Short mmCIF file of C-alpha atoms and ligand atoms in Angstrom, two decimals:
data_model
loop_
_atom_site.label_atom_id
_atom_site.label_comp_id
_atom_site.label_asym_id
_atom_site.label_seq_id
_atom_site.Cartn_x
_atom_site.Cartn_y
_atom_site.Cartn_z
CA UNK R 26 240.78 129.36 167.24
CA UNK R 27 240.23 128.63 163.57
CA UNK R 28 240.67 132.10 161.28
CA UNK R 29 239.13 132.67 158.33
CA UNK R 30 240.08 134.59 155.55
CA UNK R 31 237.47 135.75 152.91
CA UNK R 32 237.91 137.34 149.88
CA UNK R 33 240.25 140.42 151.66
CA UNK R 34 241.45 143.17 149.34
CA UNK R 35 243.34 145.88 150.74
CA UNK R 36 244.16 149.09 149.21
CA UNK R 37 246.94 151.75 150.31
CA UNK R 38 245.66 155.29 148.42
CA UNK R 39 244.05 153.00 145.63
CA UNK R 40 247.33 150.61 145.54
CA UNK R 41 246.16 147.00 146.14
CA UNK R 42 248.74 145.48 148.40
CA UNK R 43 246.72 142.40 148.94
CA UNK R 44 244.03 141.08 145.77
CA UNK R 45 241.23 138.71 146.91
CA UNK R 46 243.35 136.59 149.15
CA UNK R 47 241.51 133.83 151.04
CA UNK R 48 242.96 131.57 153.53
CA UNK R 49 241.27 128.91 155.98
CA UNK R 50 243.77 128.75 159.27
CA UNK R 51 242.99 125.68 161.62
CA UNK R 52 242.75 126.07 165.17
CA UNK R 53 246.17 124.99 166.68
CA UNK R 54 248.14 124.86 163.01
CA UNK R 55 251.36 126.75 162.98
CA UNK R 56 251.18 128.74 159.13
CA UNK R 57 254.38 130.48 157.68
CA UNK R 58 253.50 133.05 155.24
CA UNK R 59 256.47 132.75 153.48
CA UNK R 60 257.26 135.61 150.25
CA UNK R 61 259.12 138.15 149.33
CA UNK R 62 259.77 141.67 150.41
CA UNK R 63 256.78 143.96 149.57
CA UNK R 64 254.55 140.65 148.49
CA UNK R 65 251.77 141.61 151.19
CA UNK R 66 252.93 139.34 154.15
CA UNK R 67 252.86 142.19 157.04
CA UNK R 68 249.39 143.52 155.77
CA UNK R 69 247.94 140.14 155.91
CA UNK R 70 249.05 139.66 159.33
CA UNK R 71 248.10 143.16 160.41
CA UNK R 72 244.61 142.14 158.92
CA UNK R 73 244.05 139.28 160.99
CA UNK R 74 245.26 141.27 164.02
CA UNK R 75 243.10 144.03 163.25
CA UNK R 76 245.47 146.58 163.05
CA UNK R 77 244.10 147.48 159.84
CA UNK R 78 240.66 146.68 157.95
CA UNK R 79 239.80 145.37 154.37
CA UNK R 80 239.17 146.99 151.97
CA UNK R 81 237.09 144.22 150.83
CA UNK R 82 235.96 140.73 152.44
CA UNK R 83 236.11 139.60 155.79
CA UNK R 84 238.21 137.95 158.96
CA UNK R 85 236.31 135.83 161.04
CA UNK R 86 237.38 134.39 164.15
CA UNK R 87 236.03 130.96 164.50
CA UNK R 88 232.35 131.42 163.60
CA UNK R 89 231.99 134.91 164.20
CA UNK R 90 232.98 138.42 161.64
CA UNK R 91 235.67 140.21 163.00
CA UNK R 92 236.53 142.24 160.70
CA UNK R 93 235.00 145.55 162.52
CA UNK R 94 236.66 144.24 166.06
CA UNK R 95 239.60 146.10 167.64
CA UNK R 96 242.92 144.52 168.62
CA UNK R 97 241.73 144.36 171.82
CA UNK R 98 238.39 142.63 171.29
CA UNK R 99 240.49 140.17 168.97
CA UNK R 100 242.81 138.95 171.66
CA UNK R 101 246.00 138.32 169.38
CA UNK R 102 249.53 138.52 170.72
CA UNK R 103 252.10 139.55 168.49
CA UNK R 104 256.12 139.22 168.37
CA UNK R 105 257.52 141.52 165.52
CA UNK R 106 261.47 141.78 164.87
CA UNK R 107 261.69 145.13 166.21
CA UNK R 108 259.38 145.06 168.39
CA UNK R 109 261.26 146.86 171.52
CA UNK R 110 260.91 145.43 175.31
CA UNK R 111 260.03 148.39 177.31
CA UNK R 112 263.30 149.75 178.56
CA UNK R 113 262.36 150.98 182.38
CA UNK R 114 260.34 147.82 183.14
CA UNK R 115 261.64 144.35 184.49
CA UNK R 116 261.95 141.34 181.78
CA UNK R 117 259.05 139.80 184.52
CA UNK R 118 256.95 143.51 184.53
CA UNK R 119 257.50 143.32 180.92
CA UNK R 120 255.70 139.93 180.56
CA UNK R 121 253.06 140.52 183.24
CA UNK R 122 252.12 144.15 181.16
CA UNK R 123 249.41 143.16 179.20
CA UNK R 124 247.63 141.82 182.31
CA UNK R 125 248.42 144.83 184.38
CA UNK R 126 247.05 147.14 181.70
CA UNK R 127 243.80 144.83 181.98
CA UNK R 128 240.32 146.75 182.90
CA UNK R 129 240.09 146.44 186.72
CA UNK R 130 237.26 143.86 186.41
CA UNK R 131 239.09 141.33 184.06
CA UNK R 132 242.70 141.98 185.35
CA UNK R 133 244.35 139.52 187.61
CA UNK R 134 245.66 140.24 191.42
CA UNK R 135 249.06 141.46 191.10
CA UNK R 136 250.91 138.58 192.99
CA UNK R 137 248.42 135.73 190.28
CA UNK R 138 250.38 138.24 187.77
CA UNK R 139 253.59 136.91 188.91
CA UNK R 140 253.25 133.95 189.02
CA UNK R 141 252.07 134.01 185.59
CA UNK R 142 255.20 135.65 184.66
CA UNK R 143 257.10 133.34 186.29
CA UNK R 144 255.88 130.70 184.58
CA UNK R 145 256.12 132.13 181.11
CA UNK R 146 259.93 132.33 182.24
CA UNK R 147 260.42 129.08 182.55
CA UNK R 148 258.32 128.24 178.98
CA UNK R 149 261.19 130.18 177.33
CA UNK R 150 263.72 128.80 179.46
CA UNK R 151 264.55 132.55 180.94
CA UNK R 152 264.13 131.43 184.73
CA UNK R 153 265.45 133.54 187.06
CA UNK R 154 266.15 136.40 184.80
CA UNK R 155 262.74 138.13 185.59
CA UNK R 156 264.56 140.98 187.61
CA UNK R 157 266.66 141.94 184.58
CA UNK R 158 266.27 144.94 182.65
CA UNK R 159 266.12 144.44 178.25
CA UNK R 160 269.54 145.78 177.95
CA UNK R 161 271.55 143.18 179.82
CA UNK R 162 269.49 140.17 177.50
CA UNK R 163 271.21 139.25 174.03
CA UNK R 164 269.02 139.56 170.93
CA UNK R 165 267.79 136.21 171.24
CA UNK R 166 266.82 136.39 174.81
CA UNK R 167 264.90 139.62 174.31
CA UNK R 168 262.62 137.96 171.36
CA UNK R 169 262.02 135.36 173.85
CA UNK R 170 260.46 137.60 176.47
CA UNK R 171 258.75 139.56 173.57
CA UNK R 172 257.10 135.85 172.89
CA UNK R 173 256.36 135.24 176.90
CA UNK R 174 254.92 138.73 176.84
CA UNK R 175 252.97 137.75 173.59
CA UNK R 176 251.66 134.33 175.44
CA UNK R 177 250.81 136.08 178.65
CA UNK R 178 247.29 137.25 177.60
CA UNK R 179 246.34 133.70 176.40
CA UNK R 180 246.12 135.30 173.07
CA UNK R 181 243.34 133.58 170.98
CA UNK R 182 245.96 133.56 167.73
CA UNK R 183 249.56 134.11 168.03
CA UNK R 184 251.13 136.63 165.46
CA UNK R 185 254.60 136.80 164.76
CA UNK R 186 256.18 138.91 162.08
CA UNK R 187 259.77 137.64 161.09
CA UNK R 188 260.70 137.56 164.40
CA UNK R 189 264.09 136.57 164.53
CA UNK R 190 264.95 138.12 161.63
CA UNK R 191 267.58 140.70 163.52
CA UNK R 192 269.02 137.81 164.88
CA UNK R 193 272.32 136.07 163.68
CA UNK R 194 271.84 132.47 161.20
CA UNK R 195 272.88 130.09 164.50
CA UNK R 196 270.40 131.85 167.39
CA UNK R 197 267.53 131.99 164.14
CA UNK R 198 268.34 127.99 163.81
CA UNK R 199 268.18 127.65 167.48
CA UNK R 200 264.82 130.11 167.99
CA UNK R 201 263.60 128.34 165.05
CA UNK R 202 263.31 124.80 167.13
CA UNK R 203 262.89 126.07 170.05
CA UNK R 204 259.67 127.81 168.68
CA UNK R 205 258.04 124.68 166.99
CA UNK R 206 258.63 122.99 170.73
CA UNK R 207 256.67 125.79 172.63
CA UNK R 208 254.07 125.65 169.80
CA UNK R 209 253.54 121.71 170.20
CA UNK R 210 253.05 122.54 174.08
CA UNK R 211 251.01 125.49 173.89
CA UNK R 212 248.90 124.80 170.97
CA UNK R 213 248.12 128.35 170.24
CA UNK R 214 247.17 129.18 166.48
CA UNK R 215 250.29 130.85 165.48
CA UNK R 216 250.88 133.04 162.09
CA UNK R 217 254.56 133.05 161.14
CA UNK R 218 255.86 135.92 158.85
CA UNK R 219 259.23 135.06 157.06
CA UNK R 220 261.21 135.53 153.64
CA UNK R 221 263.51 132.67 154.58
CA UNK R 222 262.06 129.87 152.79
CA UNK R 223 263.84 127.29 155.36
CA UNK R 224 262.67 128.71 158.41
CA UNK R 225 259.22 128.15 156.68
CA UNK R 226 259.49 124.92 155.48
CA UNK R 227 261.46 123.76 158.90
CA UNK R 228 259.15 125.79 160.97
CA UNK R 229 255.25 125.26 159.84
CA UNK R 230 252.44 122.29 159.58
CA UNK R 231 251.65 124.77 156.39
CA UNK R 232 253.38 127.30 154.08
CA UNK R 233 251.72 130.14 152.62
CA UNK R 234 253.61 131.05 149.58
CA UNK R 235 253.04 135.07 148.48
CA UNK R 236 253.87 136.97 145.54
CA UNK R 237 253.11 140.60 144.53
CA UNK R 238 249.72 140.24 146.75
CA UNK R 239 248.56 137.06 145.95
CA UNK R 240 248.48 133.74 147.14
CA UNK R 241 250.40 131.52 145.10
CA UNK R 242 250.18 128.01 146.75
CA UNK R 243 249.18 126.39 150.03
CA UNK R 244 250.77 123.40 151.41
CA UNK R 245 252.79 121.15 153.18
CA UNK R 246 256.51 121.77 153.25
CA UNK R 247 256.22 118.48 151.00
CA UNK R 248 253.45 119.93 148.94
CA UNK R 249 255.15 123.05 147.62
CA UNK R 250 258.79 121.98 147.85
CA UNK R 251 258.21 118.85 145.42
CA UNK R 252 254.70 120.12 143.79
CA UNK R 253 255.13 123.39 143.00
CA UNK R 254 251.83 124.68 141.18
CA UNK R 255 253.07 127.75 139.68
CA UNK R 256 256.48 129.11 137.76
CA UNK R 257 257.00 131.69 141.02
CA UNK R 258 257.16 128.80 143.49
CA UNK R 259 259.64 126.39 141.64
CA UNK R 260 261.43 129.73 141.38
CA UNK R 261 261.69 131.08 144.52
CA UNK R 262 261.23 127.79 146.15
CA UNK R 263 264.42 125.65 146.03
CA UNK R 264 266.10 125.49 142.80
CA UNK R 265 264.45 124.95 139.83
CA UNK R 266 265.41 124.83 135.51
CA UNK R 267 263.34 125.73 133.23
CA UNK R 268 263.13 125.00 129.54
CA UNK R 269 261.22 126.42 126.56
CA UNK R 270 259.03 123.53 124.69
CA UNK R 271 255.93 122.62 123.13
CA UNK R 272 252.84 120.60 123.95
CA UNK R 273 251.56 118.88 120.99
CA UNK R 274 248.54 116.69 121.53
CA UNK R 275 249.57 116.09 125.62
CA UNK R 276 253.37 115.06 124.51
CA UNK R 277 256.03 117.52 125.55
CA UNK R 278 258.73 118.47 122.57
CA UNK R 279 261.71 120.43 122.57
CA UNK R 280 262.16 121.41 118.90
CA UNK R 281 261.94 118.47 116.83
CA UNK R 282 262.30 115.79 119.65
CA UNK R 283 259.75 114.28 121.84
CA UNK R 284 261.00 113.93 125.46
CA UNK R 285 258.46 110.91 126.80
CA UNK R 286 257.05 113.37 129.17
CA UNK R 287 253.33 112.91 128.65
CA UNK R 288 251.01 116.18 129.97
CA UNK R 289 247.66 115.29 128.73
CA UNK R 290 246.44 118.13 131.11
CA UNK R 291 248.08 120.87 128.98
CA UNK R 292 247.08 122.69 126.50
CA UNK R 293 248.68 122.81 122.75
CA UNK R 294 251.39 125.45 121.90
CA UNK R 295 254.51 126.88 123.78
CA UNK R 296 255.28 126.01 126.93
CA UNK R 297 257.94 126.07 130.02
CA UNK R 298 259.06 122.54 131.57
CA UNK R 299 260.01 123.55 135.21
CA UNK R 300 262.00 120.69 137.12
CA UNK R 301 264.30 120.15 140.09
CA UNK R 302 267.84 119.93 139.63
CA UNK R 303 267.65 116.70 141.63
CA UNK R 304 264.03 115.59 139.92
CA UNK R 305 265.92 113.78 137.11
CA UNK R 306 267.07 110.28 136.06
CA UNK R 307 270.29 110.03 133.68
CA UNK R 308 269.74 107.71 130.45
CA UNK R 309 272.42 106.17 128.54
CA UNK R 310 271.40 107.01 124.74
CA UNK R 311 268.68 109.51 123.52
CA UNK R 312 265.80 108.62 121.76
CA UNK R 313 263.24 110.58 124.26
CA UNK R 314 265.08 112.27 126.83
CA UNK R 315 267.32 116.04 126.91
CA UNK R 316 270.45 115.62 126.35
CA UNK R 317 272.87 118.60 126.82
CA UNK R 318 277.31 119.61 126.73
CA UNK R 319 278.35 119.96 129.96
CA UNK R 320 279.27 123.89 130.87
CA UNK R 321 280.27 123.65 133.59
CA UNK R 322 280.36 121.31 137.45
CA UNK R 323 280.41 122.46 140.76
CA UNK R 324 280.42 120.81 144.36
CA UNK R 325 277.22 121.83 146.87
CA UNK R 326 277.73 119.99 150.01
CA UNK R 327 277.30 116.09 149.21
CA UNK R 328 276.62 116.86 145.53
CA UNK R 329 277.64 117.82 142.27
CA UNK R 330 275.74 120.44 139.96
CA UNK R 331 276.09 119.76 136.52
CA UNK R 332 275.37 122.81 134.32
CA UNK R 333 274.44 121.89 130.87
CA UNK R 334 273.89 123.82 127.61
CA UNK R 335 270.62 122.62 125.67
CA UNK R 336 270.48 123.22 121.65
CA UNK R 337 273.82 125.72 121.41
CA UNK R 338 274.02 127.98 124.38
CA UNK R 339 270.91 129.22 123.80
CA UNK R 340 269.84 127.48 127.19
CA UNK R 341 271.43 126.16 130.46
CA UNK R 342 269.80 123.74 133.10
CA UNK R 343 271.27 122.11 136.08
CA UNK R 344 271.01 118.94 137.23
CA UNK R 345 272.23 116.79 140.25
CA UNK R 346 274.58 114.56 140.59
CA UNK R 347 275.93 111.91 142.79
CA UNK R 348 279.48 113.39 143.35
CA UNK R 349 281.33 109.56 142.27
CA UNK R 350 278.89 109.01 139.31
CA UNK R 351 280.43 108.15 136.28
CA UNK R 352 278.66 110.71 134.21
CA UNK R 353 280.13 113.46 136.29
CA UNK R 354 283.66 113.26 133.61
CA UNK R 355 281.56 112.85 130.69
CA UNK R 356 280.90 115.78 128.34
CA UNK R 357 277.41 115.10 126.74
CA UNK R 358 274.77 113.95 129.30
CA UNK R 359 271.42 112.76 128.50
CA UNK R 360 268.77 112.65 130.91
CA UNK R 361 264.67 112.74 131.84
CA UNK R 362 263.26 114.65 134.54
CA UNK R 363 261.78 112.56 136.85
CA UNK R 364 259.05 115.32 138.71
CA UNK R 365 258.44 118.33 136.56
CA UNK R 366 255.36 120.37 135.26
CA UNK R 367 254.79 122.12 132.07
CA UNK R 368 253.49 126.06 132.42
CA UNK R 369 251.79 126.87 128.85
CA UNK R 370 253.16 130.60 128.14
CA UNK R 371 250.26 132.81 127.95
CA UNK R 372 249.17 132.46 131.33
CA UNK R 373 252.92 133.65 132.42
CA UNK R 374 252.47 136.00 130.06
CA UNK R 375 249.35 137.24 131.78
CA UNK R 376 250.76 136.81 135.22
CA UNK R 377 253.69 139.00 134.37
CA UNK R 378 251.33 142.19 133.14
P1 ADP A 646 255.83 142.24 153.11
O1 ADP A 646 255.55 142.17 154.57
O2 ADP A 646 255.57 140.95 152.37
O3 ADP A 646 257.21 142.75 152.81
P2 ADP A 646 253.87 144.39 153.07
O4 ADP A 646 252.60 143.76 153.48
O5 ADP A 646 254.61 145.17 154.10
O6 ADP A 646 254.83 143.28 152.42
O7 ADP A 646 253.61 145.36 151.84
C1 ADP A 646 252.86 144.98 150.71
C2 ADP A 646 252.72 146.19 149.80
O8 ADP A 646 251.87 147.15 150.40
C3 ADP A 646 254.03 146.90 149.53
O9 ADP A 646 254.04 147.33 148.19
C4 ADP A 646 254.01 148.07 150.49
O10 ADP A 646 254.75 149.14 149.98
C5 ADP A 646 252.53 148.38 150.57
N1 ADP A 646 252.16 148.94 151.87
C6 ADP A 646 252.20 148.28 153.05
N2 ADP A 646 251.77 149.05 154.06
C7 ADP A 646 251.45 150.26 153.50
C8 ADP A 646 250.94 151.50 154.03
N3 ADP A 646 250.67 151.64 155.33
N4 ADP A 646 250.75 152.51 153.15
C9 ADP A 646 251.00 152.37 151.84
N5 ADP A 646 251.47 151.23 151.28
C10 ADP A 646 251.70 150.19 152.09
MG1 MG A 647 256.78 142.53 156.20
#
């Protein structure tokens, strides 16, 4: 089922906690809406599920407007992290319930309920564990009958809201895969709410990257990991340094030096330069390049971070380095940033207010 997303505002007592946010989901795709706490990922999600309206714009649901349909009428399943099993029922009655709850005319017989059950067991690799009560599951057994529960109505979108986020960092890893497996079996059209930028860019076909209400960018793990379009994703994205310059006539400059980075898209005046710490190439001398003292060097993993102090110690980056290269003992290293992207400061100034 593709969902549509047009033009939604939502107010809370006249606070917007989502502005003009549109958002084109493709039948089958597996989205992460992937932001920070309070950025307006649970009321988008709550929108589509029609657990609350707009204030504004519309949902539709393939080619029809549901914004004014009830949960019901939408047929969405959800999975939220504390979403409890029912405690008195069966992991199996607990699957089967939103069948049994069914209007008599739509609801299956009661042994075509079982079997469905059953089934929906075995899709979350719980077999044989339908006669157990919630309590004697671990965590990450109990979101998996949450998401057999969620399946069992053939839900027309699948809505999860960080649901494994009670769970320790190994089961999350494990859920993690073993979610994007059912997905590429089931096909549903699944919504994934997370602030763990890995389990997003593991996890989707397509991130959804929120701040303060607002979409920021839209794209493939790829997309916004090595082309992020605004100063909050290279931020909160990955690592990122950031540099004050200028753009004169589409050359970048930091103080008196050109640095051969040519942004003919930007306009004149002060600027950021945003790049990856592993987005760079290391140059011997410096005619065009940044060259910076060496503060200090760390290890990450199969790496070594070079922090480096720019014009004084008015400003640090960090690059990447191989951990044998050469320039790793050196004091002064010059280098270019390979992938980067200027952000001309008014507009952050504007973004900030
Ligand atoms: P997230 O899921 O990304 O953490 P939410 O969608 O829960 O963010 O919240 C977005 C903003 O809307 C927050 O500032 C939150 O306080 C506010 N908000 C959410 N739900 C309500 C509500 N029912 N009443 C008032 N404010 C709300
Ligand atoms: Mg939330």
């Amino acid at each position: 089922m593709d969902v549509s997303i047009r033009n939604v505002r939502k107010e809370f007592d006249r606070y917007p906690a989502l502005h003009n946010v549109s958002l084109d989901i493709r039948s089958g795709e597996l989205i992460a809406l992937l932001g920070p706490s309070g950025s307006g990922k649970t009321t988008l999600l709550r929108l589509i599920a029609g657990l609350e309206r707009p204030t504004m714009g519309a949902v539709h649901f393939g080619s029809e407007d549901a914004s004014h349909h009830s949960v019901q009428e939408r047929n969405v399943g959800f999975v939220f992290q504390h979403y409890a099993l029912f405690r008195h029922m069966t992991v199996a009655e607990n699957v089967g319930f939103g069948l049994k709850v069914r209007p008599a005319a739509t609801r299956p017989a009661t042994s075509e309920i079982r079997r469905r059950a059953d089934e929906l067991l075995d899709l979350v690799q719980l077999s044989g564990l339908g006669k157990r009560y919630p309590n004697q599951l671990s965590g990450g057994q109990r979101q998996r009958v949450a998401l057999a529960r969620a399946l069992a109505i053939e839900p027309r979108v699948l809505l999860l809201d960080e649901p494994f986020g009670a769970l320790d960092a190994q089961v999350r890893r494990e859920l993690r895969r073993w979610l994007r497996e059912i997905h590429d079996t089931t096909g549903h059209t699944t919504v994934f709410v997370t602030h763990d930028q890995e389990e997003a860019l593991e996890l989707a076909d397509r991130v959804v990257v929120m701040s303060q209400g607002r979409i920021e960018q839209v794209g493939s793990a790829d997309d916004v990991y090595d082309r992020p379009n605004s100063p909050f994703v290279y931020g909160f994205i990955g690592d990122s340094s950031a540099l004050p310059v200028h753009v004169e006539r589409g050359q970048v400059w930091l103080k008196d030096r050109a640095l051969g980075l040519s942004a003919p898209e930007a306009s004149d005046g002060e600027a950021m330069l945003y790049f990856r710490p592993h987005d760079v190439e290391l140059l011997d001398g410096c005619g065009g390049c940044i060259a910076g003292t060496v503060a200090a060097s760390r290890r990450v993993a199969g790496t070594r971070r070079v922090e480096l102090e720019i014009g004084g110690e008015q400003h640090r980056v960090e690059i990447e380095l191989p951990v044998d290269h050469p320039a790793a003992s050196k004091s002064r290293i010059a280098f270019r940033p390979k992938r980067w992207k200027v952000f001309s400061q008014p507009v952050e100034a504007a973004k900030a207010a």
